[in-house]
Tab-separated table of C-alpha atoms and ligand atoms in Angstrom:
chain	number	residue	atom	x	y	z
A	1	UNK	CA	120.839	25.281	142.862
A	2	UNK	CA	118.169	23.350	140.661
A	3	UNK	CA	117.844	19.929	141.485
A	4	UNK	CA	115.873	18.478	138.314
A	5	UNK	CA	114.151	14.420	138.253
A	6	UNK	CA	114.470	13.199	135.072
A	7	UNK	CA	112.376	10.648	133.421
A	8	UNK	CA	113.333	8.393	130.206
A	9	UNK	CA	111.207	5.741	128.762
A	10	UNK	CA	110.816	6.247	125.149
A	11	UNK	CA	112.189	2.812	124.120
A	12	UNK	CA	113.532	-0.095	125.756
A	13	UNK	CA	115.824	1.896	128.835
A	14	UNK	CA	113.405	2.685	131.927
A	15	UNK	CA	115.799	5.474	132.957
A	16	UNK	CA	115.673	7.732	136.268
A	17	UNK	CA	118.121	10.454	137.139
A	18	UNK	CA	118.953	13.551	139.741
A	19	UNK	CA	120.684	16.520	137.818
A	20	UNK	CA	121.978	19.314	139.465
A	21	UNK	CA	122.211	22.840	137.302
A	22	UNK	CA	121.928	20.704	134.434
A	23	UNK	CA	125.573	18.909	135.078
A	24	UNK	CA	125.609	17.262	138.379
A	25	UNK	CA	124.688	14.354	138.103
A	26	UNK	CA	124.236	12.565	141.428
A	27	UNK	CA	122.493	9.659	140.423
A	28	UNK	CA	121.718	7.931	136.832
A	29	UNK	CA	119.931	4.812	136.655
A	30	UNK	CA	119.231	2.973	133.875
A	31	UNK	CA	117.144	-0.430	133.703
A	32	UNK	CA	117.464	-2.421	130.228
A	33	UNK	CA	114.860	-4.572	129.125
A	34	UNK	CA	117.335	-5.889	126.553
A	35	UNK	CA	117.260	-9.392	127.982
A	36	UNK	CA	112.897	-9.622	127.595
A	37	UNK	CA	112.799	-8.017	124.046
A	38	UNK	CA	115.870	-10.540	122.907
A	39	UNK	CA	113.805	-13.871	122.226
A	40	UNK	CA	111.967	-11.686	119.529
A	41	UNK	CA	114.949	-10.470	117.995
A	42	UNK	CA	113.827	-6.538	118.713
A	43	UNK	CA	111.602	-4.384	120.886
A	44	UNK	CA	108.393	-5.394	121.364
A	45	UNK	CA	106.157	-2.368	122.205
A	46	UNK	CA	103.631	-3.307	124.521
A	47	UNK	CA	106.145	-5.411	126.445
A	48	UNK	CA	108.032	-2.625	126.921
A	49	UNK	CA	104.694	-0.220	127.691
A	50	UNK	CA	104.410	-2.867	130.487
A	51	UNK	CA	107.611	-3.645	131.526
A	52	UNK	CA	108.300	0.303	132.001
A	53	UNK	CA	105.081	0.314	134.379
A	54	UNK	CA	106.600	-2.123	136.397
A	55	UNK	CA	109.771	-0.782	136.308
A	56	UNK	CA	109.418	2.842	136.291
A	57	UNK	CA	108.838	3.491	140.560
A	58	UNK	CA	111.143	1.682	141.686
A	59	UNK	CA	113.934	3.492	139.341
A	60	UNK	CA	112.905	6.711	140.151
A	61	UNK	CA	113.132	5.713	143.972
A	62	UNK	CA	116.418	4.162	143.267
A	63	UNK	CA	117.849	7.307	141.692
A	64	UNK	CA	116.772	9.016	144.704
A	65	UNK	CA	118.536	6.632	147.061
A	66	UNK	CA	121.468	6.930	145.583
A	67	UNK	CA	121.013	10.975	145.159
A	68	UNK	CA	120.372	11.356	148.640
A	69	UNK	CA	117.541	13.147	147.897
A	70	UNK	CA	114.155	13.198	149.235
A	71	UNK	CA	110.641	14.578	147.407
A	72	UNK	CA	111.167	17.833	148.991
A	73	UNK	CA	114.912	18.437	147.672
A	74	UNK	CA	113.202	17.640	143.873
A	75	UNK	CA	113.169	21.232	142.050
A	76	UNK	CA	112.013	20.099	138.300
A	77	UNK	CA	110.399	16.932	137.482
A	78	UNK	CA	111.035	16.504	133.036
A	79	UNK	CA	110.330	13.070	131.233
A	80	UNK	CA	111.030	12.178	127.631
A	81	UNK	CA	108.000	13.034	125.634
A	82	UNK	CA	108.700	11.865	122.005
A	83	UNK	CA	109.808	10.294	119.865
A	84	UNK	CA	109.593	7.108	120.238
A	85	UNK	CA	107.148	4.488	121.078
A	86	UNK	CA	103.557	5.705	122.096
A	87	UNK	CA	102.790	2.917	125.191
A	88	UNK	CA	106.092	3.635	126.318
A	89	UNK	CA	106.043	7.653	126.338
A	90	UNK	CA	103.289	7.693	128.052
A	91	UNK	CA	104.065	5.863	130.715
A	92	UNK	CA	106.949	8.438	131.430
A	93	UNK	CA	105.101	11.578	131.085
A	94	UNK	CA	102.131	10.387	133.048
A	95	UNK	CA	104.119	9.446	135.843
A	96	UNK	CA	106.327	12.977	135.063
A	97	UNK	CA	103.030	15.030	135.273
A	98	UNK	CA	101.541	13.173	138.160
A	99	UNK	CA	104.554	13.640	140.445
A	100	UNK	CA	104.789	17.607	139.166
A	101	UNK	CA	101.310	18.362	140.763
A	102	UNK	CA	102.153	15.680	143.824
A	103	UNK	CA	104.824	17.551	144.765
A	104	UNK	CA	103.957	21.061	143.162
A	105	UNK	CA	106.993	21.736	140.753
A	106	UNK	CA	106.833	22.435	137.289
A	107	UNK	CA	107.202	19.566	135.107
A	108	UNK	CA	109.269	19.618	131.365
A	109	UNK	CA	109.156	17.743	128.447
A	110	UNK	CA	111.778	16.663	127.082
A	111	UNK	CA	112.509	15.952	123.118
A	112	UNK	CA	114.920	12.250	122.998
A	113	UNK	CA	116.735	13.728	120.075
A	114	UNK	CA	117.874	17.035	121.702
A	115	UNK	CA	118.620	14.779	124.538
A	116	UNK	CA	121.138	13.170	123.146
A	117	UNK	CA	122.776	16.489	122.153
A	118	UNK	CA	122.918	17.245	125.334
A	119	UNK	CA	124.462	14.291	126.456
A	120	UNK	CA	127.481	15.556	124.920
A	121	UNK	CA	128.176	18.592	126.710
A	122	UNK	CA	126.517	17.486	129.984
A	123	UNK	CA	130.109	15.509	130.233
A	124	UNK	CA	131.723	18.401	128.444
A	125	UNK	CA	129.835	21.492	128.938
A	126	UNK	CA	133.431	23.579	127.733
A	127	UNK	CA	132.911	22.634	124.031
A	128	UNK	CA	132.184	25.923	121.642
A	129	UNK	CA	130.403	26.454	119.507
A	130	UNK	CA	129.035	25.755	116.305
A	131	UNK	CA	129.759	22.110	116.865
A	132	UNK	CA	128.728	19.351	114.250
A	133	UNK	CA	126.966	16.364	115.976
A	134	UNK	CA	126.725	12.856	114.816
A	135	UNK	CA	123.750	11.522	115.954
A	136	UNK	CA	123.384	7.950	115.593
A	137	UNK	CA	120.767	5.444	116.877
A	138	UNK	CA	118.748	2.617	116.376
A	139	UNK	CA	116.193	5.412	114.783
A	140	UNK	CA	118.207	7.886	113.828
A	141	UNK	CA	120.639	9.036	111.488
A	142	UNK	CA	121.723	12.554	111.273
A	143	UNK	CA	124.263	15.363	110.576
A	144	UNK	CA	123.370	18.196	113.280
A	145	UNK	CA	124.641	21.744	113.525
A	146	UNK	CA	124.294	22.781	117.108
A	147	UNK	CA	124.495	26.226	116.411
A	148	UNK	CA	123.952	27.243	120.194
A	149	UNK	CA	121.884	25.958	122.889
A	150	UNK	CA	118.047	25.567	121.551
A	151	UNK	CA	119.710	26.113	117.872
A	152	UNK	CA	119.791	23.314	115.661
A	153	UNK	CA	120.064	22.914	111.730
A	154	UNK	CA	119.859	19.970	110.284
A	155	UNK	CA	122.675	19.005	107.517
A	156	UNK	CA	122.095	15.667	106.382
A	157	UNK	CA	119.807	12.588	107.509
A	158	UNK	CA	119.197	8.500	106.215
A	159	UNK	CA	117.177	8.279	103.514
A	160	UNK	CA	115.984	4.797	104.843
A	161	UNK	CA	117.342	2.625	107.766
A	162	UNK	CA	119.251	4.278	110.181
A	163	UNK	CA	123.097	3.009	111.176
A	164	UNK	CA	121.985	1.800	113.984
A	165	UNK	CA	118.981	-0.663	112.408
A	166	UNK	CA	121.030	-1.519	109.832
A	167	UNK	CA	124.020	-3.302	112.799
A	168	UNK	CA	120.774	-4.426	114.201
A	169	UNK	CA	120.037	-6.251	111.121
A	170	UNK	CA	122.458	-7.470	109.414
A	171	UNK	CA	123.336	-8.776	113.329
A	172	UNK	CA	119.957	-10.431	112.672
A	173	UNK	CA	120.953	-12.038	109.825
A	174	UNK	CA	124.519	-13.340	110.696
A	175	UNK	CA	122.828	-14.703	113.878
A	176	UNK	CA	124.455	-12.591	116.167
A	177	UNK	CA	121.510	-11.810	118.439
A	178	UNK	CA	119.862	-8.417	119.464
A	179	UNK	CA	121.157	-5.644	119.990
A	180	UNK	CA	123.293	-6.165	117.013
A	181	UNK	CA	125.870	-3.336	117.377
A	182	UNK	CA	127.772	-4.349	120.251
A	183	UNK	CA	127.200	-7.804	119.138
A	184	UNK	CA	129.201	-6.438	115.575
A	185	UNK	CA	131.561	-4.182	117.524
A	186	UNK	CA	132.958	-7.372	119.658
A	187	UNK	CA	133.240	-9.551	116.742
A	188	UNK	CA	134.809	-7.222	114.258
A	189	UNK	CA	137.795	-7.452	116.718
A	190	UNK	CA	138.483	-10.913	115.472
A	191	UNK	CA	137.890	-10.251	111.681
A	192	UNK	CA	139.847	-8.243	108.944
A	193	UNK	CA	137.700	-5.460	107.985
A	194	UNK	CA	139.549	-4.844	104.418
A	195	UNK	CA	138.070	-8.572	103.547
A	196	UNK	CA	135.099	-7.636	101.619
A	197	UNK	CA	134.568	-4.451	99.807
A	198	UNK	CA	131.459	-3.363	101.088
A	199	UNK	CA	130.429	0.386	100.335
A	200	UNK	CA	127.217	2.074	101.223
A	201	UNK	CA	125.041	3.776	98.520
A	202	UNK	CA	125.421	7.310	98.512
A	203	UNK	CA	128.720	7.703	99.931
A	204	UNK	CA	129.807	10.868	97.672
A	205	UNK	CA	126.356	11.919	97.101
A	206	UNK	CA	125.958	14.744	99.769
A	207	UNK	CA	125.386	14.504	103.538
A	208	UNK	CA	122.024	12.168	103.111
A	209	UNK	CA	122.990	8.388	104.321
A	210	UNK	CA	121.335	5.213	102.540
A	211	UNK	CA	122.117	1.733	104.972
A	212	UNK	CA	119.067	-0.703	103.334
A	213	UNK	CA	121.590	-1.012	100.087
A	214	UNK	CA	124.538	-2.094	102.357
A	215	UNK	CA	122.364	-4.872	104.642
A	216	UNK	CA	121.168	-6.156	101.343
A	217	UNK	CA	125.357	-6.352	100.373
A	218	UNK	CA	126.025	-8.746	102.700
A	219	UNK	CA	122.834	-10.947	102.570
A	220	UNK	CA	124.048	-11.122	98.947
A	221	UNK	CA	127.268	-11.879	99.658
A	222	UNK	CA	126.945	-14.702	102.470
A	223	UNK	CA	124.732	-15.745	99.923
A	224	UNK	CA	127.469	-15.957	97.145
A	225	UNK	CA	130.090	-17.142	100.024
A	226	UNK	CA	128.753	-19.724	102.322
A	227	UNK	CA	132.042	-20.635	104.145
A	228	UNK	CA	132.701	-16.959	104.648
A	229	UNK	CA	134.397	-16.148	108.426
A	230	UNK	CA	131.692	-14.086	110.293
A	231	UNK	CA	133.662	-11.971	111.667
A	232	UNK	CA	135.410	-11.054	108.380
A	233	UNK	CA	131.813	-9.823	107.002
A	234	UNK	CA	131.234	-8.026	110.679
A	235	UNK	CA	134.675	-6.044	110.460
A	236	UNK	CA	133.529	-5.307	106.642
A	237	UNK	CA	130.441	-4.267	107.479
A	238	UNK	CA	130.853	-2.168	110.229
A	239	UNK	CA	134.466	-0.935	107.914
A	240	UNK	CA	131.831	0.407	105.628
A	241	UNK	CA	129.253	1.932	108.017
A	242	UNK	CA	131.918	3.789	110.062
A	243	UNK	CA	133.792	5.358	106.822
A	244	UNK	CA	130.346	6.325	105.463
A	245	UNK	CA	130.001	8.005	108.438
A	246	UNK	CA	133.002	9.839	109.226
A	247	UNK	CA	133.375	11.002	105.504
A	248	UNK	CA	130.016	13.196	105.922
A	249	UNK	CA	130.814	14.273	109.391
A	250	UNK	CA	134.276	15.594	108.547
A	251	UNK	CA	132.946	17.241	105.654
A	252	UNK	CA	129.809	18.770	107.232
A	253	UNK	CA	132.222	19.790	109.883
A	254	UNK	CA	134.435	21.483	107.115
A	255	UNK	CA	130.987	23.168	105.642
A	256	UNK	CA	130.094	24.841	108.701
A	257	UNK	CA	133.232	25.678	109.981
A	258	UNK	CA	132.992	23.755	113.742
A	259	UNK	CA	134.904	24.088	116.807
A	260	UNK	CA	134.633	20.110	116.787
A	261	UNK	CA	132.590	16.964	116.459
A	262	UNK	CA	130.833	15.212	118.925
A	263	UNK	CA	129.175	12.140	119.027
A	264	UNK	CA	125.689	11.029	120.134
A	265	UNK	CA	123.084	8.182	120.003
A	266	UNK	CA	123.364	3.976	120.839
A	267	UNK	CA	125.931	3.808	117.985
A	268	UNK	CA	128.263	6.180	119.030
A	269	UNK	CA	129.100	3.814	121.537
A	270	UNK	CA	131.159	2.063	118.587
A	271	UNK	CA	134.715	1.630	119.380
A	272	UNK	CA	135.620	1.367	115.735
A	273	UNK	CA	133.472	4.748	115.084
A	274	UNK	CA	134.894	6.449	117.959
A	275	UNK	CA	138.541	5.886	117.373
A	276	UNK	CA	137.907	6.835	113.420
A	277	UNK	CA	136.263	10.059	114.902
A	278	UNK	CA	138.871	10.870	117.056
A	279	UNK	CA	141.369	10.466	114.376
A	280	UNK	CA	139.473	13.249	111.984
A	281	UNK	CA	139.567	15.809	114.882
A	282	UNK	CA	143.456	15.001	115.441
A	283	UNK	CA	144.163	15.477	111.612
A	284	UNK	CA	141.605	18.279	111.210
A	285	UNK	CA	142.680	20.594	114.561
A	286	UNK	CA	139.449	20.305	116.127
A	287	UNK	CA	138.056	19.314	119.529
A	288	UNK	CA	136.852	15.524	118.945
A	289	UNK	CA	133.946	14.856	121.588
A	290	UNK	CA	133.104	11.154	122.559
A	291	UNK	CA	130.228	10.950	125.199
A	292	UNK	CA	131.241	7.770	127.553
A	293	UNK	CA	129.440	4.940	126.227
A	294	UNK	CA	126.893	5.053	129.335
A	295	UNK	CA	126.093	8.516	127.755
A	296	UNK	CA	125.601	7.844	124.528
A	297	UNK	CA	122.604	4.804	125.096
A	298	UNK	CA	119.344	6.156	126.986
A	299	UNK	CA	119.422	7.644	129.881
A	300	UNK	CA	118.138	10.180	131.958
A	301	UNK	CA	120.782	12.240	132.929
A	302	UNK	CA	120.819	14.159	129.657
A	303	UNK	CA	117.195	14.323	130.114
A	304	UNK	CA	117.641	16.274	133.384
A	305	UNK	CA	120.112	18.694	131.664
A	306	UNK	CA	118.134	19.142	128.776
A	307	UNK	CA	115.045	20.142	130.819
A	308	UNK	CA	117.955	22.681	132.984
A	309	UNK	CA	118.391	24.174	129.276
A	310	UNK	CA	114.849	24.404	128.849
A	311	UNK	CA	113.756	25.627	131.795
A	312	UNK	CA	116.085	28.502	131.322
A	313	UNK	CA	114.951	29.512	127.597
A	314	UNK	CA	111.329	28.532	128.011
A	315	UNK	CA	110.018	27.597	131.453
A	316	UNK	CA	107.861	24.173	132.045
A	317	UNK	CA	105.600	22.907	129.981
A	318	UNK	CA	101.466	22.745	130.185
A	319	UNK	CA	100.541	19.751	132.213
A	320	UNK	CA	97.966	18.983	128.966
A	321	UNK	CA	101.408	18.806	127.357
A	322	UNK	CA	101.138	15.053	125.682
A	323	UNK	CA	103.123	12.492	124.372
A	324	UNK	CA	104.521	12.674	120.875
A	325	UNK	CA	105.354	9.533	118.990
A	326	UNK	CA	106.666	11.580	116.094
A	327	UNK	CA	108.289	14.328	117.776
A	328	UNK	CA	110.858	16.782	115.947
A	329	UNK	CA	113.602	18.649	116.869
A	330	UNK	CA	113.030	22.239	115.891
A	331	UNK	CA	115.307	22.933	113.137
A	332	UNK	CA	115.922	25.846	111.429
A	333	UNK	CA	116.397	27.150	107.987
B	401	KG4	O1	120.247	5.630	121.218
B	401	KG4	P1	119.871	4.209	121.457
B	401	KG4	O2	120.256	3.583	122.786
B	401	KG4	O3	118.331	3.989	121.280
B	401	KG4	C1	117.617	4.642	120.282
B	401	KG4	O4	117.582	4.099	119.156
B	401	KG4	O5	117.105	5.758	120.583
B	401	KG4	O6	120.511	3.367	120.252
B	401	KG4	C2	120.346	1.960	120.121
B	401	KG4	C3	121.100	1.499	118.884
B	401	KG4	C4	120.849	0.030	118.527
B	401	KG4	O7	120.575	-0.033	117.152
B	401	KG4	C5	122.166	-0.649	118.869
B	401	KG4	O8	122.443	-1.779	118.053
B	401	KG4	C6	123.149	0.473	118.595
B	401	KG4	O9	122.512	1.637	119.086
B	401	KG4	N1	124.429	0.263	119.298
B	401	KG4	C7	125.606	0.076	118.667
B	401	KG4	C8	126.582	-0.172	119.664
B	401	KG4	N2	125.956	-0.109	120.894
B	401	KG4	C9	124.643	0.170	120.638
B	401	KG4	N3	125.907	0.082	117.353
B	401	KG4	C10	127.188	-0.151	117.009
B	401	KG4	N4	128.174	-0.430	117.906
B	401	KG4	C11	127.908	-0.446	119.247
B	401	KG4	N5	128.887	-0.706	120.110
B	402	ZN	ZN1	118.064	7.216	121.953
């Protein structure tokens, strides 16, 4: 039995959890800092640096609480170490690395992206392989083939914002606060999403994904249409966004023959997405994979089964091991 800390503070989530062989997971705390990065209308970064210094102990102690474990019971200690922003990594690893040699167990480093992956299957480790993966955040946009575990190609990716920045912004924009995508999901309920033809550029150009075109639709069109209902140009908007992305997935899922499609990353947490997923796998005869939505934002828990993974297929990592701002997932050819 490997009991395995894991660290996550590469945005705006301070995030402490206890994993047990890389599935258990007895405790998963996450602290937002949504509510002090709101009044600017997005993450701050050296509010957040700070806020995860303050915040970062008493998660980690809180995820232990609620474990029931003590410092002795801790096996693996693995923190997020990129991407994401600098002031805020660090903060993670340091305390990551510091703990490793206080307590004298190896420490891991975690990449966010593979993370996420792994959110997926730490709810449903049964899924086969190759699976395509959908990984959508506020940074992120891509088509993944997760080939097998450490084995990732990647089929497609945004050219320029990613889905989740552009429901951030347009959210922006129709005055609908920050975060913008649950703000969009909750008010496309109310709206008819086949009111304004919205369509993204690129949609039958590959497996790439373009989102700046789309947020500078519907600027032009409130624009054009004062009196507009809000929640008509929400339900468009996030009409257009989800069919963008479901065309690619299906048909990257088709291209690589997968076992099924799974969903990662802040947006995935899209009711509207999730449902259109799910509907794909149904018509396609595939296994459909929807992380809970708890799983899909930041965490920690799918840091502590990454680092399980990890630990497996490559041990820990140096202590002189540092943070990584720009971090990639190791793709291959
Ligand atoms: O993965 P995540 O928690 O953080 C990173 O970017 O790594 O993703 C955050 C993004 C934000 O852009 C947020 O607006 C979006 O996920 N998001 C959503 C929903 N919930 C969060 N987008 C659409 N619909 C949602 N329900
Ligand atoms: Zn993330």
């Amino acid at each position: 039995m490997t009991v395995i800390l894991g660290i996550e503070t590469s945005c705006d989530e301070t995030a402490a959890a206890i994993v047990v062989d890389g599935n258990q997971v007895l405790a998963n705390v996450v602290s937002s800092q949504v509510d002090l990065h709101a009044r600017y209308g997005g993450v701050v970064p050296e509010i957040a640096g700070r806020a995860h210094e303050s915040l970062l102990t008493p998660v980690i102690a809180e995820a232990m609480v609620e474990a029931g474990v003590n410092d002795q019971d801790i096996d693996v200690v693995s923190a997020t170490h990129g991407p994401g922003l600098i002031g805020s990594l660090l903060i993670g690893v340091s305390a990551a690395k510091a703990l490793s040699l206080g307590w004298n167990v190896p420490f891991i480093g975690i990449n966010h992206h593979e993370a996420h992956l792994y959110a997926a299957l730490l709810e449903e480790p049964e899924m086969d392989f190759p699976l395509l993966v959908m990984l959508v955040s506020g940074g992120h946009t891509m088509l993944i083939e997760f080939q097998d575990h450490g084995q990732y190609r990647l089929l497609g990716a945004t050219v320029d914002d990613a889905a989740g920045e552009a429901f951030d912004k347009v959210a922006r924009y129709l005055g609908l606060g920050y975060p913008g995508g649950p703000a969009i999901d909750d008010l496309s309920k109310e709206g008819d999403p086949a009111a304004i033809k919205f369509t993204p550029p690129m949609r039958n150009e590959g497996l790439n994904f373009s989102f700046s075109g789309l947020k500078t639709a519907v600027v032009n069109y409130v624009r054009q249409n004062p009196d507009a209902e809000t929640a008509d140009i929400a339900a468009s908007f996030q009409a257009a966004v989800v069919d963008v992305l479901t065309h690619k997935a299906r048909q990257a899922a088709h291209q690589i023959g997968a076992k099924g499609i799974c969903l990662a990353g802040g947006v995935a947490a899209n009711s509207e997405l999730r449902e259109k997923t799910l509907d794909i796998c149904v018509e396609d005869g595939i296994q459909g994979f929807l992380p809970s939505r708890a799983m899909c934002t930041d965490n920690a828990a799918m840091v502590a089964a990454t680092a399980w993974w990890r630990m497996q297929s490559q041990g820990p990592s140096p202590l002189d091991l540092g943070a990584d701002p720009n971090l990639k997932l190791p793709f291959i050819d």
